[in-house]
Coordinates of C-alpha atoms and ligand atoms in Angstrom, one line a residue:
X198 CA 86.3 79.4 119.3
X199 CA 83.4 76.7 118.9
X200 CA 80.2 77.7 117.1
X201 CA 77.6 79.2 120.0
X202 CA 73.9 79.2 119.4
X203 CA 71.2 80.6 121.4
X204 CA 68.5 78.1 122.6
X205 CA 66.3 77.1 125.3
X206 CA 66.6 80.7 126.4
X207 CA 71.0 80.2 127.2
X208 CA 73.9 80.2 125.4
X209 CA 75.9 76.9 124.6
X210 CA 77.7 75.1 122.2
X211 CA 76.2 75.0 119.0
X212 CA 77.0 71.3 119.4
X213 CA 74.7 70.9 122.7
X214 CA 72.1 72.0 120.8
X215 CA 69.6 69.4 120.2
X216 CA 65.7 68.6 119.6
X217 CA 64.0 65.7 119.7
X218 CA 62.9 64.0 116.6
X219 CA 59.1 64.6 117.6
X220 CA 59.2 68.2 117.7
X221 CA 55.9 69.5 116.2
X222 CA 57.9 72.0 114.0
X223 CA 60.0 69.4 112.0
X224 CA 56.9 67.2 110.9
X225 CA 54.6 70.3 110.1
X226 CA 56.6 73.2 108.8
X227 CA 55.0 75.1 111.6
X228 CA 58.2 77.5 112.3
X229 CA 58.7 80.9 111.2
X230 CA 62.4 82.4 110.8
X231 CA 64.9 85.0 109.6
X232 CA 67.8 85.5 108.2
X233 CA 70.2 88.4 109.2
X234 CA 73.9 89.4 107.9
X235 CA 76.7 90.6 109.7
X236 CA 79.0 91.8 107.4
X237 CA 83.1 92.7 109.1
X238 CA 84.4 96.1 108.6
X239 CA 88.3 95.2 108.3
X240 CA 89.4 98.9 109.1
X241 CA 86.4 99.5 112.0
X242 CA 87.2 96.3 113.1
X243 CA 83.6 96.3 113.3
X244 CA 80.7 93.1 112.7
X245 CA 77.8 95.4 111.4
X246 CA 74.4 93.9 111.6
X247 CA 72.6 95.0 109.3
X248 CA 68.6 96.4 109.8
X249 CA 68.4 94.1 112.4
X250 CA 65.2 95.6 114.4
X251 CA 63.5 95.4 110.6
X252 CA 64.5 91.8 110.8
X253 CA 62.9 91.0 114.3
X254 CA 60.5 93.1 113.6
X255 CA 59.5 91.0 110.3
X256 CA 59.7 87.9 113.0
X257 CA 57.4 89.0 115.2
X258 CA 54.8 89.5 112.5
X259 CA 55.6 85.7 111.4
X260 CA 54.8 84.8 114.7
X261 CA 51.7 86.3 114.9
X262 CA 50.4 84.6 111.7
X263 CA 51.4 81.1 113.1
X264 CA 50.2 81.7 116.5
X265 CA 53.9 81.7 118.0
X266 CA 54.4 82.7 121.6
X267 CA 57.9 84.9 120.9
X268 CA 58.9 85.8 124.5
X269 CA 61.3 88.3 123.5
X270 CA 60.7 92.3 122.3
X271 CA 62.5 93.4 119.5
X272 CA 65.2 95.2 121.4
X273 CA 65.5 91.9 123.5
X274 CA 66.1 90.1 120.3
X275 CA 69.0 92.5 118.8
X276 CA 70.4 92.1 122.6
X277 CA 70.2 88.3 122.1
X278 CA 71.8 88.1 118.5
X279 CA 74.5 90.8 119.5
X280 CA 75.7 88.8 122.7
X281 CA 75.6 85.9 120.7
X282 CA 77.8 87.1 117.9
X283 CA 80.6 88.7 120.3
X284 CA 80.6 85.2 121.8
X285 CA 81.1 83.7 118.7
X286 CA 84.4 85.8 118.1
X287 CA 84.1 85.9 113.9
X288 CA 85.6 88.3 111.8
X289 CA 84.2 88.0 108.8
X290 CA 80.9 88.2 107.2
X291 CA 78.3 86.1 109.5
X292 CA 74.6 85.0 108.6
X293 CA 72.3 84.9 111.4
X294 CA 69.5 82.8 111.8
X295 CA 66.7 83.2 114.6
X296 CA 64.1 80.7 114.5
X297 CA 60.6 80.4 116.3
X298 CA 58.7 77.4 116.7
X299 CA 56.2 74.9 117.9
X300 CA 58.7 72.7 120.2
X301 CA 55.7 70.2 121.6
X302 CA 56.9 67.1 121.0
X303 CA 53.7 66.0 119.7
X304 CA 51.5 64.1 116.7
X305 CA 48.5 66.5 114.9
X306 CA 48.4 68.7 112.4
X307 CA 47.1 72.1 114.4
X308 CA 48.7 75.3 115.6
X309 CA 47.1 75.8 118.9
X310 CA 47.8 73.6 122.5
X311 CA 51.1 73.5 121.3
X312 CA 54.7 74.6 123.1
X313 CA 56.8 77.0 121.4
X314 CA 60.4 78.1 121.7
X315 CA 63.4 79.8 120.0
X316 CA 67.0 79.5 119.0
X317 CA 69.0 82.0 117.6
X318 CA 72.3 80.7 115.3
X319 CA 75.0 82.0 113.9
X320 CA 77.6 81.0 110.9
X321 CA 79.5 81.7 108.3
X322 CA 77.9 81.6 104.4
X323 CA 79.7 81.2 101.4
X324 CA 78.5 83.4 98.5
X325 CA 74.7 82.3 97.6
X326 CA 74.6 83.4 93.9
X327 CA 76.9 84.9 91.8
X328 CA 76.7 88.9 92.6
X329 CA 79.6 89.2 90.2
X330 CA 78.9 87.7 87.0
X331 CA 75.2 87.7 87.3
X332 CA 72.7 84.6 87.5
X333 CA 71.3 82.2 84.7
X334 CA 67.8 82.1 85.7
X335 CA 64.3 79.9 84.0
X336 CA 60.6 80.7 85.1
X337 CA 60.0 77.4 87.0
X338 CA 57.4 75.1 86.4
X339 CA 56.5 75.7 90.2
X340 CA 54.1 78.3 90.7
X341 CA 54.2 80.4 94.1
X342 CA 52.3 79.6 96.9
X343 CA 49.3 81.8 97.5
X344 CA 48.4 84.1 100.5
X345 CA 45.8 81.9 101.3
X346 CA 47.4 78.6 101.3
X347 CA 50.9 79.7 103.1
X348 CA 51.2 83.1 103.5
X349 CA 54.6 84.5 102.0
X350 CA 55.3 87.1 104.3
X351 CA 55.6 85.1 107.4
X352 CA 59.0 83.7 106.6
X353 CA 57.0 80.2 107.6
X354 CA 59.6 77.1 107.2
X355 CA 57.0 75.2 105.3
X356 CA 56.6 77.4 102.5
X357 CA 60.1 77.0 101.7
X358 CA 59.1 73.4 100.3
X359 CA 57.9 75.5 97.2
X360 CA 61.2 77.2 96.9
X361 CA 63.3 74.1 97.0
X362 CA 60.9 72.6 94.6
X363 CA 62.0 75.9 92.2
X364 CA 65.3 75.9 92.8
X365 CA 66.5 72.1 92.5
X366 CA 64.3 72.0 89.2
X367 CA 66.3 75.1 87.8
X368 CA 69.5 73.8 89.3
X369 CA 68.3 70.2 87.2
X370 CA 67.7 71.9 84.3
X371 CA 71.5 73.9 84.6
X372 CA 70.0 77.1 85.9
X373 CA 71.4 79.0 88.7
X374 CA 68.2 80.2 89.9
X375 CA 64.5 80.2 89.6
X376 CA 61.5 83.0 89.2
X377 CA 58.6 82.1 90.4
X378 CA 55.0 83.0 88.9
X379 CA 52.0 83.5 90.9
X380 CA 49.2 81.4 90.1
X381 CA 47.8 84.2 87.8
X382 CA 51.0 84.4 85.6
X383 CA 52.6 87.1 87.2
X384 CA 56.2 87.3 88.3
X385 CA 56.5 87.0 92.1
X386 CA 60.0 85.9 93.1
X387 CA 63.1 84.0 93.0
X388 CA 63.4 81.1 95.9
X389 CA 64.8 83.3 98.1
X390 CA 65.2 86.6 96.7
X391 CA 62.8 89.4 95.4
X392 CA 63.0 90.5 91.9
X393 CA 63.7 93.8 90.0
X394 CA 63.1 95.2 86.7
X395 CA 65.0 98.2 85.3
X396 CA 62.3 99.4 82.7
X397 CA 63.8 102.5 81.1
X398 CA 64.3 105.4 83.8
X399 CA 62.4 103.2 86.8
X400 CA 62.7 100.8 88.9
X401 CA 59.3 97.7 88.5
X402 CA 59.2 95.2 91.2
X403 CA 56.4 92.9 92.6
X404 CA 53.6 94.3 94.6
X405 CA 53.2 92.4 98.4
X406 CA 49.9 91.1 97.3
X407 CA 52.0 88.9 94.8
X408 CA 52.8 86.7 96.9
X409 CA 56.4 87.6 98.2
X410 CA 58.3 88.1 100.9
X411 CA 58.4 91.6 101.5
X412 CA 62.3 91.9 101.8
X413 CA 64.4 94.3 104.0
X414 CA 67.1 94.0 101.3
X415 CA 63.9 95.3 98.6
X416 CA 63.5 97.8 100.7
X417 CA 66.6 99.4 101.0
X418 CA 67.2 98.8 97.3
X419 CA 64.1 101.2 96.9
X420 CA 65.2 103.7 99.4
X421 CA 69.0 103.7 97.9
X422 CA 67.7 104.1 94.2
X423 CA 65.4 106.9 95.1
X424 CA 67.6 108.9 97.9
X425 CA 71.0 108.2 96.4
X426 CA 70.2 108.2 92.5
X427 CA 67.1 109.5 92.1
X428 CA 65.1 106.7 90.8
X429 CA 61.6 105.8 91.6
X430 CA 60.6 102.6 91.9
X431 CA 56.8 101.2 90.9
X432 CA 55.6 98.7 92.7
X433 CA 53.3 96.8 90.1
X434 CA 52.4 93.3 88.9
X435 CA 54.7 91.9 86.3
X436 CA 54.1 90.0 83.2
X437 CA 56.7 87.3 82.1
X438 CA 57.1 88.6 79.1
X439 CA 58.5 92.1 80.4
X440 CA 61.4 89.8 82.2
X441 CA 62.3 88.8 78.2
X442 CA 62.3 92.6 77.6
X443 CA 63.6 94.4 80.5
X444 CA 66.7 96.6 80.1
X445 CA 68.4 95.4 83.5
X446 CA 66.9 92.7 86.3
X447 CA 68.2 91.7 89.1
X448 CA 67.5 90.2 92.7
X449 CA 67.6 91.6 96.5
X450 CA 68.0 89.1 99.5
X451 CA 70.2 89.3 103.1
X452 CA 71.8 86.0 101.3
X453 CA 71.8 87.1 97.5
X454 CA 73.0 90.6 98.1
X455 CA 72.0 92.7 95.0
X456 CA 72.7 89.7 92.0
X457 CA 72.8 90.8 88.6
X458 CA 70.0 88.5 86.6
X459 CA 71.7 88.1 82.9
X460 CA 69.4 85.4 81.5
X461 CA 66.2 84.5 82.0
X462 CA 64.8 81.1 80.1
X463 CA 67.7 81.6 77.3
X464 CA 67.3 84.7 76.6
X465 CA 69.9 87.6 77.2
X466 CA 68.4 90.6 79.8
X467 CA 69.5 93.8 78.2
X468 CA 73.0 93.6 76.8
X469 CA 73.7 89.8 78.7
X470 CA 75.8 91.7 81.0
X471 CA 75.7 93.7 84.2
X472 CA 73.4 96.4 84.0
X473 CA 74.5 100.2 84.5
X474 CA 71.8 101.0 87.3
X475 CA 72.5 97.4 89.1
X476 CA 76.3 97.8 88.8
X477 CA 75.4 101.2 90.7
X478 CA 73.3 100.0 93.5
X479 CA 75.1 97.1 94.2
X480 CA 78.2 99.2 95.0
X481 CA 75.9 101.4 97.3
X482 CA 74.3 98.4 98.8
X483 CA 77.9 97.2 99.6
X484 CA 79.3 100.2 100.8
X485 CA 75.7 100.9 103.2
X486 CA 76.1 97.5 104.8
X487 CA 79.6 97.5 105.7
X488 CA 78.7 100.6 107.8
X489 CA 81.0 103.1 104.7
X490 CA 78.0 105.1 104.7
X491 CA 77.1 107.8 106.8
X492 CA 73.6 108.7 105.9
X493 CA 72.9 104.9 106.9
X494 CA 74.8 104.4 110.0
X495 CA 71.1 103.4 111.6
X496 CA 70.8 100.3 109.7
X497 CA 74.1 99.3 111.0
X498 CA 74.5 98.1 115.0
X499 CA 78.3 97.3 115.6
X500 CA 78.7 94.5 118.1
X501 CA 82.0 95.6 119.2
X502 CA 81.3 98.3 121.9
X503 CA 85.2 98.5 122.3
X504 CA 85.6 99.8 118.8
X505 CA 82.8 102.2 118.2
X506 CA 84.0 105.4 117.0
X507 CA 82.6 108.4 118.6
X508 CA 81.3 109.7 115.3
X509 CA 78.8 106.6 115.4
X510 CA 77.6 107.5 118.8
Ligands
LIG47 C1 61.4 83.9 99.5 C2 62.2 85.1 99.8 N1 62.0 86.2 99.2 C3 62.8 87.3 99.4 C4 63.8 87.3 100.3 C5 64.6 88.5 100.6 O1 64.3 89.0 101.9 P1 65.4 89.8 102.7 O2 65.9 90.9 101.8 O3 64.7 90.4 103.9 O4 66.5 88.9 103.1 C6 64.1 86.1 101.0 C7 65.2 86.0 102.0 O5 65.0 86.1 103.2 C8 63.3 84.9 100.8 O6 63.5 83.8 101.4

């Protein structure tokens, strides 16, 4: 079956799918996006997509910041992505990628008397880090963009200059990924991922007003930890030197999954291995998304209406 996308408000042919190399979007940045998971349940014979109204709900807020006409609710949007995913026919784990943006073909930097539109994508992604054997990470040289330059939690396609910066430079240096700081010294994020610290008995991870996206895969991290093991999490500022002493750290992201952090700037996290807690909540994680876990059937909208058990409904 060939790739389908959504765009100019009909399905086609990823292949047909074209813009012109004036669109205002691809000279300014001025798009805002998402990024979704569909992850196949071999014995459901089920594609679960997981917290998708969270996603499009996150989107919607984007488009607000950049001024982006989004024509479609959120429960328009899940409607969208799920026709588009049957179409596409995969059975296997799917990323999702909806996009808004200013579509005027036009020159000048601004955000208003500008067209906008909306495409919706979907394909297949191999693993993004290393969720087995953990990820070699360095504090970049990059420092994260602040809330009043680009704001982080827009998901804005131009702010993700600052992550590529990070992560080629770690990738350069023979990293695998990159931590950014805020301008104030104080750990934000990785280039695509939020970050956690396992401090004795809690859970420490950045604050929103330090500049980071505030992920749906965070957020279920913290509801997981505290509902299924008991752990609270504190939302605080970080200090880089608590990365160098943390018992356990690791990131959350649709892409990343829950990845073990083993290193950071040489030096061994905990024991150099895969922490206890994160070993734990990564199995939850895994068994939640694949729709394994009843307590958390919400987050997870089958797109096979054939196959729905009753139990679901
Ligand atoms: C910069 C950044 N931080 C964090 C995340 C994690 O967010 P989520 O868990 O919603 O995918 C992402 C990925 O979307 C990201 O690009």
């Amino acid at each position: 079956m060939p790739p389908y996308a959504f765009f100019h408000k009909q399905f086609m042919p990823l292949s047909e799918a074209k813009i012109g190399i004036l669109t205002h979007a691809l000279h300014y940045g001025t798009a805002c996006f998402d990024g979704i998971r569909g992850n196949w349940n071999q014995e459901e014979e089920q594609l679960f997509l997981f917290r998708i109204k969270d996603h499009y709900q996150r989107m919607h807020k984007g488009c607000r910041i950049l001024k982006i006409d989004l024509p479609y609710s959120v429960d328009e949007l899940c409607q969208l992505t799920i026709e588009l995913v049957k179409k596409s026919g995969y059975r296997e784990d799917v990323y999702i990628r909806p996009l808004a943006y200013k579509s005027s073909e036009a020159i000048g930097v601004r955000l208003h008397d500008l067209e906008d539109d909306f495409f919706i994508i979907v394909a297949t992604l191999p693993a993004y880090l290393d969720a087995e054997t953990g990820v070699r990470c360095c504090t970049s040289s990059w420092r994260r963009i602040d809330d009043t330059m680009i704001p982080a939690r827009g998901k804005i396609t131009g702010i993700y200059v600052n992550s590529a910066l990070a992560k080629t430079e770690a990738n350069a240096r023979g990293f695998d990924e990159a931590i950014l700081l805020t301008h104030d010294g104080h750990v934000s994020e990785g280039s695509g991922e939020n970050i956690f610290l396992v401090l004795g008995d809690k859970l420490v991870t950045p604050p929103s007003s330090d500049n980071i996206l505030l992920g749906i895969t965070r957020d279920t991290a913290i509801q997981l930890a505290q509902k299924e093991l008991g752990i609270e999490t504190i939302e605080r500022s970080i200090d880089r030197s608590e990365l160098y002493t943390a018992d356990e750290a690791f990131f959350t992201g649709t892409a990343a999954h829950v990845s073990p952090i083993i290193e950071v700037d040489e030096r061994p996290v905990g024991s150099g291995g895969i922490g206890k807690l994160t070993k734990e909540l990564q199995q939850l994680y895994f068994e939640v998304i694949k729709g394994k876990n009843a307590s958390y059937f919400d987050w997870c909208t089958p797109t096979n209406s054939k196959k729905v058990k009753t139990t679901r409904s």
